[in-house]
Amino acid sequence: MDVDRTRRALIATIVGGGAAASTISPIRGYLERFAPLSGSAWQSATAERERVVESPYGAATVRYDDYGVPHVEADAEAALAFTTGYIQATDRLFQMDLSRRLMRGQLAAVVGSAALDSDEFHVRMEFTKAAEASWELLDGTDAGRAISAYAEGVNRAMATEALPLECALLEYEPDPWTPVDTMLAEKQISWELTGNFRTLRHALVADRLGLEVVDELFPARLDHEVPILRPGPEPPSGDAGGERSTSSTPNASEGNSASTATRSEAIGPELLDWLGDFESGPGIGSNSWVVGSEHTGADAGPIVANDPHLGLSAPPVWYEMDLRTRDMDAHGVTFPGIPFVIIGANDAGAWGFTNVGADVIDFYSYEIDDAGERYRYRGEWRPFETEEREIEVANGENREITTRRTVHGPLLEREDQRVGVTWTGHAATATSLAIRAYNRSTGIDDVLEATERFDLPTQNLVYADRDGNTLYYVTGKLPIRRVDGERVNGDRIFDGSAGEGEWQGFTPFGTSSWEGFVPFEAKPHATNPEYLATANQRVANDPEYYIAEAYDDPYRAQRIYDLLDARARSEEPIDMEFVRRVQRDTVDLRAASMVPTLLEVLESAAIGETGPESPEEPDLEPYVEALREWDYSMDRDALGALVFAFWLDAYREAVLEPVFASANLDSDYYPSDWVVEHLEPESRWFEGSSRAALMTDALREAVREIEAQGWETYGEYNSTGAIAHPLGLDFLGYPDYPTDGSEATVRNYDVLDSTGSSWRMVVDPTADDTAACAFPGGNSGSYFSESYSDRLRSWANGEYVPLYREPGDGPSIRFAASGSLESSESTDPPGPSESLESGSEARADR
């Protein structure tokens, strides 16, 4: 086997693309030689009925259910955390190491120069320094002690278990895991949910195309009436029974896009094109809703439904686990690298999250001296804080860079362009305290206390408990900006030299006091609403404080509220079966709005009725008929769904591309589909043609593409084959199954960006036997494991399995106390930042 050739193939594919068959064949043989050295903890356990692993923290047991999900029991929290680290490392070590290398800027050290741009961005953003600040804050707390024990468990697994086959292919061994690496995992998901450069893009569009275009394409507020917190009585029965947005004075034009033009001359595509590869991508959203027991039927409790929409990969972004101690029992999913259940349920209640889309990042321009060594700040010249960094490159020349920081945070630089950036995640954050407290909570009061400590990312929390309480709350730190003493929005490039827009009480790479942020009690929230739905839409119509520059299109939110409202008006309950149906709903409201207009255009021109206009033109008649008969559901067997998906792409491009291309701006700068849908037929975007002509031409283009591919149904295009392994090698990817849904449907799947429902969960906290979940792949990260992709087909088919499952009678792993190192729960007093002990009572067996 030519190892150098293999490495070159992996380097070529790690940032996207596939590998040639001539490369795959020898790699397969190479992997077969490593097969005996690879596998998950579940596989290792099958070699004997019970394995014994020594633990310095006391006894624990691990038993696996039929889906390779570990059920971990321990008397002490530290023993639980150590064991959790051990099993996560044996199941997902390569994924964990790849993620921390990404955030540390150390990918090129194992994959080569293809990752240099990524490494440079992450080094300049100083994520590691931010993670170190978070660990300094948590060290000494109960959460910190658990994280330390977790890190020891990861390292024990690395010392005793075989390394993943990907490490063998790349010929490297992961470094020891540290608590800072767990903080980096927290920073990574936070960045993926809140890190974007929208402000800079809008500023460039304003510079190239004018403020009128920005105001038209990126309006401050999309014209719809389905915010999360709907004003007035909730249909059908009036009072929501809880608090609304706490606003009394409307915020001055939340997301006022016109202001983005300020100082745009400093930001060009040379810098933005680089930055755009490392921000929150399209399709990163979620659905959730909570329903009070007055609507769920006789003898039923409240219901929480959640399906976060994240990047889909092999293995999945989530790791499912069941964790039990004497006073805690939590089941759900976490990100590999984190020892707590992030989304899930315990004996008292269930919780889930969707992304708020809050604006928690700001940008600054500076006056810089001719030597480039100082910047002006509040009338004084200050030297940049600098650090020389070397980025290691496997089989290549290392890159040396100088990072620079201002009082606000990192300075991002590319081709003589630069911008200062500050992000709430650059400060020490205590989210791990909050997540641990959710796991141990006994009811709504504990959850409220925990939520106040939830610093990052900004999320829509939904919660329900066994006592019948329901809750919605915006989590995370929301900055308040001021210019000349007046509150302003964050949708602009601030003058950093003048100190504009600074966040009072914020200390980058240190511990912040946060006094210049929205008070917890003033964040939008609702206690005991009858029902409430979140799908990344606008939080409230008139929030007291600025929240976001932009929100997602309201298609999913509108559909969820339509279904819930109709059911609430009926005589039927919003029960578990109905909630699962809503999660699987595939009606695309873009199609429901746009297809009738398209059909009117075609019928008025008699297109699709008389055959093709020339031999070179495709015959549109069968495709037009498919659209006429279609019910707007993005189902795998529907030709209409396939036609609409390709027509919309072609129509969007036909409308926007001529103007944007004239300004040397690509599709990364396009507005949302909601905006495209609502462009007036007489607007500038149809000058030189007409909306009808562009709609018709787009249909012809769509049909050409469909016929060139030979597709006859949506599922031939919309399939799980797009879900890939990070190394980009086809054989490490998942099987190819047709599935349903689009990026705008409740049942969410975006095949182009490989994003969608990364975990589906429906829970009534009063009825454990009805709780259900779905998982897009397998819990093991080992290619040779039976649990590598075993749940993918059921996910693609919209099927569920019980959330609470008993482990089987098969092999298990027992963790035994290691002599003098055996310890019970730490008796040290909590550290000064720890205040979230829940005092949970022991949970009875289910």
PDB file of C-alpha atoms in Angstrom, residues 576-801:
ATOM      1  CA  MET A 576     -48.015  12.243  20.740  1.00  0.00           C
ATOM      2  CA  GLU A 577     -49.162  10.642  17.498  1.00  0.00           C
ATOM      3  CA  PHE A 578     -50.225  13.993  16.079  1.00  0.00           C
ATOM      4  CA  VAL A 579     -46.966  15.657  17.156  1.00  0.00           C
ATOM      5  CA  ARG A 580     -44.946  12.978  15.383  1.00  0.00           C
ATOM      6  CA  ARG A 581     -47.039  13.598  12.255  1.00  0.00           C
ATOM      7  CA  VAL A 582     -46.214  17.280  12.431  1.00  0.00           C
ATOM      8  CA  GLN A 583     -42.494  16.493  12.726  1.00  0.00           C
ATOM      9  CA  ARG A 584     -42.804  14.420   9.543  1.00  0.00           C
ATOM     10  CA  ASP A 585     -44.834  16.990   7.594  1.00  0.00           C
ATOM     11  CA  THR A 586     -43.415  17.674   4.136  1.00  0.00           C
ATOM     12  CA  VAL A 587     -45.600  20.487   2.773  1.00  0.00           C
ATOM     13  CA  ASP A 588     -43.381  23.208   1.334  1.00  0.00           C
ATOM     14  CA  LEU A 589     -45.099  26.583   1.699  1.00  0.00           C
ATOM     15  CA  ARG A 590     -42.758  28.089  -0.887  1.00  0.00           C
ATOM     16  CA  ALA A 591     -44.379  25.784  -3.404  1.00  0.00           C
ATOM     17  CA  ALA A 592     -47.882  26.460  -2.089  1.00  0.00           C
ATOM     18  CA  SER A 593     -47.324  30.154  -2.785  1.00  0.00           C
ATOM     19  CA  MET A 594     -45.251  30.106  -5.973  1.00  0.00           C
ATOM     20  CA  VAL A 595     -46.507  27.112  -7.975  1.00  0.00           C
ATOM     21  CA  PRO A 596     -50.046  28.502  -8.506  1.00  0.00           C
ATOM     22  CA  THR A 597     -48.486  31.681  -9.927  1.00  0.00           C
ATOM     23  CA  LEU A 598     -46.215  29.615 -12.161  1.00  0.00           C
ATOM     24  CA  LEU A 599     -49.156  27.567 -13.435  1.00  0.00           C
ATOM     25  CA  GLU A 600     -51.122  30.745 -14.185  1.00  0.00           C
ATOM     26  CA  VAL A 601     -48.193  32.036 -16.216  1.00  0.00           C
ATOM     27  CA  LEU A 602     -47.884  28.757 -18.130  1.00  0.00           C
ATOM     28  CA  GLU A 603     -51.595  28.494 -18.796  1.00  0.00           C
ATOM     29  CA  SER A 604     -51.851  32.073 -20.032  1.00  0.00           C
ATOM     30  CA  ALA A 605     -49.111  31.297 -22.544  1.00  0.00           C
ATOM     31  CA  ALA A 606     -50.527  27.824 -23.315  1.00  0.00           C
ATOM     32  CA  ILE A 607     -47.164  26.332 -22.377  1.00  0.00           C
ATOM     33  CA  GLY A 608     -47.207  22.651 -21.595  1.00  0.00           C
ATOM     34  CA  GLU A 609     -50.339  22.047 -23.673  1.00  0.00           C
ATOM     35  CA  THR A 610     -49.093  21.798 -27.242  1.00  0.00           C
ATOM     36  CA  GLY A 611     -45.754  20.074 -26.912  1.00  0.00           C
ATOM     37  CA  PRO A 612     -42.271  21.604 -27.341  1.00  0.00           C
ATOM     38  CA  GLU A 613     -41.909  24.771 -29.401  1.00  0.00           C
ATOM     39  CA  SER A 614     -38.924  23.278 -31.253  1.00  0.00           C
ATOM     40  CA  PRO A 615     -37.075  19.946 -31.386  1.00  0.00           C
ATOM     41  CA  GLU A 616     -34.346  21.463 -29.202  1.00  0.00           C
ATOM     42  CA  GLU A 617     -36.771  22.378 -26.447  1.00  0.00           C
ATOM     43  CA  PRO A 618     -37.874  19.848 -23.809  1.00  0.00           C
ATOM     44  CA  ASP A 619     -41.478  18.717 -23.737  1.00  0.00           C
ATOM     45  CA  LEU A 620     -42.889  20.508 -20.687  1.00  0.00           C
ATOM     46  CA  GLU A 621     -46.352  18.928 -20.761  1.00  0.00           C
ATOM     47  CA  PRO A 622     -45.738  15.972 -18.360  1.00  0.00           C
ATOM     48  CA  TYR A 623     -43.933  18.222 -15.933  1.00  0.00           C
ATOM     49  CA  VAL A 624     -46.614  20.895 -15.948  1.00  0.00           C
ATOM     50  CA  GLU A 625     -49.201  18.186 -15.370  1.00  0.00           C
ATOM     51  CA  ALA A 626     -47.160  16.871 -12.436  1.00  0.00           C
ATOM     52  CA  LEU A 627     -47.217  20.355 -10.903  1.00  0.00           C
ATOM     53  CA  ARG A 628     -50.995  20.625 -11.425  1.00  0.00           C
ATOM     54  CA  GLU A 629     -51.631  17.340  -9.607  1.00  0.00           C
ATOM     55  CA  TRP A 630     -49.110  17.935  -6.858  1.00  0.00           C
ATOM     56  CA  ASP A 631     -50.118  18.734  -3.241  1.00  0.00           C
ATOM     57  CA  TYR A 632     -46.867  20.643  -2.431  1.00  0.00           C
ATOM     58  CA  SER A 633     -45.501  17.794  -0.326  1.00  0.00           C
ATOM     59  CA  MET A 634     -41.787  17.177  -0.841  1.00  0.00           C
ATOM     60  CA  ASP A 635     -42.226  13.404  -0.906  1.00  0.00           C
ATOM     61  CA  ARG A 636     -39.778  10.984  -2.445  1.00  0.00           C
ATOM     62  CA  ASP A 637     -42.265   9.555  -4.963  1.00  0.00           C
ATOM     63  CA  ALA A 638     -43.459  12.937  -6.273  1.00  0.00           C
ATOM     64  CA  LEU A 639     -42.358  14.191  -9.665  1.00  0.00           C
ATOM     65  CA  GLY A 640     -43.894  17.562  -8.792  1.00  0.00           C
ATOM     66  CA  ALA A 641     -41.500  17.919  -5.850  1.00  0.00           C
ATOM     67  CA  LEU A 642     -38.527  17.235  -8.129  1.00  0.00           C
ATOM     68  CA  VAL A 643     -39.709  19.777 -10.698  1.00  0.00           C
ATOM     69  CA  PHE A 644     -40.294  22.446  -8.075  1.00  0.00           C
ATOM     70  CA  ALA A 645     -36.880  21.955  -6.433  1.00  0.00           C
ATOM     71  CA  PHE A 646     -35.040  22.458  -9.722  1.00  0.00           C
ATOM     72  CA  TRP A 647     -37.381  25.183 -10.960  1.00  0.00           C
ATOM     73  CA  LEU A 648     -36.861  27.268  -7.820  1.00  0.00           C
ATOM     74  CA  ASP A 649     -33.075  27.021  -8.116  1.00  0.00           C
ATOM     75  CA  ALA A 650     -33.232  28.074 -11.759  1.00  0.00           C
ATOM     76  CA  TYR A 651     -35.717  30.888 -11.106  1.00  0.00           C
ATOM     77  CA  ARG A 652     -33.684  32.307  -8.215  1.00  0.00           C
ATOM     78  CA  GLU A 653     -30.584  32.328 -10.392  1.00  0.00           C
ATOM     79  CA  ALA A 654     -32.411  33.920 -13.333  1.00  0.00           C
ATOM     80  CA  VAL A 655     -33.744  36.736 -11.189  1.00  0.00           C
ATOM     81  CA  LEU A 656     -30.645  37.576  -9.162  1.00  0.00           C
ATOM     82  CA  GLU A 657     -27.556  36.470 -11.063  1.00  0.00           C
ATOM     83  CA  PRO A 658     -27.450  39.207 -13.749  1.00  0.00           C
ATOM     84  CA  VAL A 659     -27.439  42.046 -11.218  1.00  0.00           C
ATOM     85  CA  PHE A 660     -25.145  40.411  -8.677  1.00  0.00           C
ATOM     86  CA  ALA A 661     -22.698  39.172 -11.312  1.00  0.00           C
ATOM     87  CA  SER A 662     -22.426  42.715 -12.685  1.00  0.00           C
ATOM     88  CA  ALA A 663     -21.121  43.708  -9.253  1.00  0.00           C
ATOM     89  CA  ASN A 664     -18.795  40.677  -9.046  1.00  0.00           C
ATOM     90  CA  LEU A 665     -20.901  39.150  -6.286  1.00  0.00           C
ATOM     91  CA  ASP A 666     -21.819  35.467  -6.303  1.00  0.00           C
ATOM     92  CA  SER A 667     -24.733  33.514  -4.836  1.00  0.00           C
ATOM     93  CA  ASP A 668     -23.308  33.815  -1.304  1.00  0.00           C
ATOM     94  CA  TYR A 669     -24.727  37.354  -1.344  1.00  0.00           C
ATOM     95  CA  TYR A 670     -28.255  36.418  -2.480  1.00  0.00           C
ATOM     96  CA  PRO A 671     -31.293  37.149  -0.287  1.00  0.00           C
ATOM     97  CA  SER A 672     -33.632  34.521   1.134  1.00  0.00           C
ATOM     98  CA  ASP A 673     -36.341  32.671  -0.758  1.00  0.00           C
ATOM     99  CA  TRP A 674     -39.024  34.626   1.082  1.00  0.00           C
ATOM    100  CA  VAL A 675     -37.642  37.825  -0.433  1.00  0.00           C
ATOM    101  CA  VAL A 676     -37.394  36.304  -3.916  1.00  0.00           C
ATOM    102  CA  GLU A 677     -40.960  35.025  -3.668  1.00  0.00           C
ATOM    103  CA  HIS A 678     -42.312  38.472  -2.769  1.00  0.00           C
ATOM    104  CA  LEU A 679     -40.492  40.548  -5.405  1.00  0.00           C
ATOM    105  CA  GLU A 680     -43.087  42.600  -7.241  1.00  0.00           C
ATOM    106  CA  PRO A 681     -43.534  41.774 -10.949  1.00  0.00           C
ATOM    107  CA  GLU A 682     -42.814  45.413 -11.828  1.00  0.00           C
ATOM    108  CA  SER A 683     -39.639  45.641  -9.765  1.00  0.00           C
ATOM    109  CA  ARG A 684     -36.140  46.321 -11.080  1.00  0.00           C
ATOM    110  CA  TRP A 685     -35.333  42.612 -10.934  1.00  0.00           C
ATOM    111  CA  PHE A 686     -37.453  41.908 -14.004  1.00  0.00           C
ATOM    112  CA  GLU A 687     -36.314  44.830 -16.145  1.00  0.00           C
ATOM    113  CA  GLY A 688     -35.412  43.771 -19.661  1.00  0.00           C
ATOM    114  CA  SER A 689     -37.645  40.723 -19.361  1.00  0.00           C
ATOM    115  CA  SER A 690     -40.641  39.875 -17.200  1.00  0.00           C
ATOM    116  CA  ARG A 691     -41.394  37.722 -14.224  1.00  0.00           C
ATOM    117  CA  ALA A 692     -43.512  35.468 -16.416  1.00  0.00           C
ATOM    118  CA  ALA A 693     -40.681  35.002 -18.922  1.00  0.00           C
ATOM    119  CA  LEU A 694     -38.140  34.209 -16.207  1.00  0.00           C
ATOM    120  CA  MET A 695     -40.524  31.733 -14.579  1.00  0.00           C
ATOM    121  CA  THR A 696     -41.068  29.967 -17.886  1.00  0.00           C
ATOM    122  CA  ASP A 697     -37.404  29.908 -18.819  1.00  0.00           C
ATOM    123  CA  ALA A 698     -36.585  28.532 -15.357  1.00  0.00           C
ATOM    124  CA  LEU A 699     -38.989  25.644 -15.906  1.00  0.00           C
ATOM    125  CA  ARG A 700     -37.311  24.776 -19.196  1.00  0.00           C
ATOM    126  CA  GLU A 701     -33.907  24.876 -17.496  1.00  0.00           C
ATOM    127  CA  ALA A 702     -35.175  22.653 -14.669  1.00  0.00           C
ATOM    128  CA  VAL A 703     -36.600  20.085 -17.065  1.00  0.00           C
ATOM    129  CA  ARG A 704     -33.347  19.986 -19.048  1.00  0.00           C
ATOM    130  CA  GLU A 705     -31.416  19.209 -15.870  1.00  0.00           C
ATOM    131  CA  ILE A 706     -33.899  16.572 -14.701  1.00  0.00           C
ATOM    132  CA  GLU A 707     -33.887  14.801 -18.049  1.00  0.00           C
ATOM    133  CA  ALA A 708     -30.088  14.988 -18.295  1.00  0.00           C
ATOM    134  CA  GLN A 709     -29.904  13.186 -14.938  1.00  0.00           C
ATOM    135  CA  GLY A 710     -32.602  10.703 -15.889  1.00  0.00           C
ATOM    136  CA  TRP A 711     -34.571  11.287 -12.675  1.00  0.00           C
ATOM    137  CA  GLU A 712     -38.262  10.485 -12.452  1.00  0.00           C
ATOM    138  CA  THR A 713     -39.000  11.095  -8.767  1.00  0.00           C
ATOM    139  CA  TYR A 714     -37.802  13.460  -6.063  1.00  0.00           C
ATOM    140  CA  GLY A 715     -36.286  10.640  -4.033  1.00  0.00           C
ATOM    141  CA  GLU A 716     -33.816   9.783  -6.785  1.00  0.00           C
ATOM    142  CA  TYR A 717     -32.296  13.221  -6.195  1.00  0.00           C
ATOM    143  CA  ASN A 718     -33.183  13.745  -2.538  1.00  0.00           C
ATOM    144  CA  SER A 719     -31.317  10.908  -0.853  1.00  0.00           C
ATOM    145  CA  THR A 720     -28.998  10.137   2.022  1.00  0.00           C
ATOM    146  CA  GLY A 721     -26.108   9.582  -0.363  1.00  0.00           C
ATOM    147  CA  ALA A 722     -25.183  13.218   0.285  1.00  0.00           C
ATOM    148  CA  ILE A 723     -24.325  12.434   3.923  1.00  0.00           C
ATOM    149  CA  ALA A 724     -20.563  11.971   3.846  1.00  0.00           C
ATOM    150  CA  HIS A 725     -17.638  11.156   6.115  1.00  0.00           C
ATOM    151  CA  PRO A 726     -15.360  14.149   6.860  1.00  0.00           C
ATOM    152  CA  LEU A 727     -12.555  12.536   4.835  1.00  0.00           C
ATOM    153  CA  GLY A 728     -14.780  12.521   1.775  1.00  0.00           C
ATOM    154  CA  LEU A 729     -14.136   8.850   0.938  1.00  0.00           C
ATOM    155  CA  ASP A 730     -17.259   7.257  -0.493  1.00  0.00           C
ATOM    156  CA  PHE A 731     -16.966   3.922   1.261  1.00  0.00           C
ATOM    157  CA  LEU A 732     -16.896   5.674   4.660  1.00  0.00           C
ATOM    158  CA  GLY A 733     -20.115   7.488   3.812  1.00  0.00           C
ATOM    159  CA  TYR A 734     -23.637   6.239   4.441  1.00  0.00           C
ATOM    160  CA  PRO A 735     -25.924   4.071   2.286  1.00  0.00           C
ATOM    161  CA  ASP A 736     -28.030   5.850  -0.316  1.00  0.00           C
ATOM    162  CA  TYR A 737     -31.736   5.852   0.660  1.00  0.00           C
ATOM    163  CA  PRO A 738     -34.431   8.083  -0.811  1.00  0.00           C
ATOM    164  CA  THR A 739     -36.026  10.422   1.697  1.00  0.00           C
ATOM    165  CA  ASP A 740     -38.526  13.253   1.997  1.00  0.00           C
ATOM    166  CA  GLY A 741     -38.475  16.928   2.890  1.00  0.00           C
ATOM    167  CA  SER A 742     -36.639  20.073   1.826  1.00  0.00           C
ATOM    168  CA  GLU A 743     -34.816  22.937   3.482  1.00  0.00           C
ATOM    169  CA  ALA A 744     -38.168  24.722   3.981  1.00  0.00           C
ATOM    170  CA  THR A 745     -40.299  21.854   5.295  1.00  0.00           C
ATOM    171  CA  VAL A 746     -40.886  20.798   8.884  1.00  0.00           C
ATOM    172  CA  ARG A 747     -39.421  17.404   8.036  1.00  0.00           C
ATOM    173  CA  ASN A 748     -36.180  19.028   7.180  1.00  0.00           C
ATOM    174  CA  TYR A 749     -33.511  17.885   4.750  1.00  0.00           C
ATOM    175  CA  ASP A 750     -31.340  19.984   2.454  1.00  0.00           C
ATOM    176  CA  VAL A 751     -29.608  17.554   0.135  1.00  0.00           C
ATOM    177  CA  LEU A 752     -27.343  20.202  -1.420  1.00  0.00           C
ATOM    178  CA  ASP A 753     -25.810  21.301   1.867  1.00  0.00           C
ATOM    179  CA  SER A 754     -26.307  17.972   3.660  1.00  0.00           C
ATOM    180  CA  THR A 755     -28.156  19.534   6.574  1.00  0.00           C
ATOM    181  CA  GLY A 756     -31.390  18.525   8.233  1.00  0.00           C
ATOM    182  CA  SER A 757     -32.994  16.919  11.249  1.00  0.00           C
ATOM    183  CA  SER A 758     -29.983  15.730  13.220  1.00  0.00           C
ATOM    184  CA  TRP A 759     -32.122  14.325  16.062  1.00  0.00           C
ATOM    185  CA  ARG A 760     -35.890  14.016  16.416  1.00  0.00           C
ATOM    186  CA  MET A 761     -37.388  13.780  19.880  1.00  0.00           C
ATOM    187  CA  VAL A 762     -40.962  13.810  21.210  1.00  0.00           C
ATOM    188  CA  VAL A 763     -41.499  13.521  24.972  1.00  0.00           C
ATOM    189  CA  ASP A 764     -44.431  13.627  27.384  1.00  0.00           C
ATOM    190  CA  PRO A 765     -42.644  13.770  30.765  1.00  0.00           C
ATOM    191  CA  THR A 766     -45.569  12.008  32.441  1.00  0.00           C
ATOM    192  CA  ALA A 767     -45.496   8.997  30.121  1.00  0.00           C
ATOM    193  CA  ASP A 768     -42.004   7.600  29.508  1.00  0.00           C
ATOM    194  CA  ASP A 769     -43.320   4.704  27.439  1.00  0.00           C
ATOM    195  CA  THR A 770     -44.554   7.086  24.723  1.00  0.00           C
ATOM    196  CA  ALA A 771     -41.313   9.062  24.264  1.00  0.00           C
ATOM    197  CA  ALA A 772     -39.727   8.556  20.848  1.00  0.00           C
ATOM    198  CA  CYS A 773     -36.683   9.595  18.856  1.00  0.00           C
ATOM    199  CA  ALA A 774     -34.999   9.263  15.458  1.00  0.00           C
ATOM    200  CA  PHE A 775     -31.294   9.374  14.627  1.00  0.00           C
ATOM    201  CA  PRO A 776     -29.685   9.998  11.183  1.00  0.00           C
ATOM    202  CA  GLY A 777     -27.110   7.201  11.174  1.00  0.00           C
ATOM    203  CA  GLY A 778     -25.502   5.165  13.905  1.00  0.00           C
ATOM    204  CA  ASN A 779     -24.103   5.827  17.340  1.00  0.00           C
ATOM    205  CA  SER A 780     -20.704   4.309  16.584  1.00  0.00           C
ATOM    206  CA  GLY A 781     -18.017   6.089  14.608  1.00  0.00           C
ATOM    207  CA  SER A 782     -16.347   2.807  13.652  1.00  0.00           C
ATOM    208  CA  TYR A 783     -16.804   1.786  10.037  1.00  0.00           C
ATOM    209  CA  PHE A 784     -16.777  -1.868  11.114  1.00  0.00           C
ATOM    210  CA  SER A 785     -19.460  -1.550  13.771  1.00  0.00           C
ATOM    211  CA  GLU A 786     -23.009  -2.848  13.362  1.00  0.00           C
ATOM    212  CA  SER A 787     -24.051   0.501  14.824  1.00  0.00           C
ATOM    213  CA  TYR A 788     -22.279   2.606  12.200  1.00  0.00           C
ATOM    214  CA  SER A 789     -25.369   3.340  10.098  1.00  0.00           C
ATOM    215  CA  ASP A 790     -28.053   1.031  11.516  1.00  0.00           C
ATOM    216  CA  ARG A 791     -30.673   3.748  12.115  1.00  0.00           C
ATOM    217  CA  LEU A 792     -30.241   5.684   8.886  1.00  0.00           C
ATOM    218  CA  ARG A 793     -32.941   3.877   6.915  1.00  0.00           C
ATOM    219  CA  SER A 794     -35.545   4.320   9.650  1.00  0.00           C
ATOM    220  CA  TRP A 795     -34.638   8.038   9.876  1.00  0.00           C
ATOM    221  CA  ALA A 796     -34.969   8.398   6.110  1.00  0.00           C
ATOM    222  CA  ASN A 797     -38.386   6.721   6.297  1.00  0.00           C
ATOM    223  CA  GLY A 798     -39.600   9.001   9.078  1.00  0.00           C
ATOM    224  CA  GLU A 799     -39.738   6.210  11.652  1.00  0.00           C
ATOM    225  CA  TYR A 800     -39.133   6.440  15.389  1.00  0.00           C
ATOM    226  CA  VAL A 801     -37.802   4.162  18.100  1.00  0.00           C
TER     227      VAL A 801
END
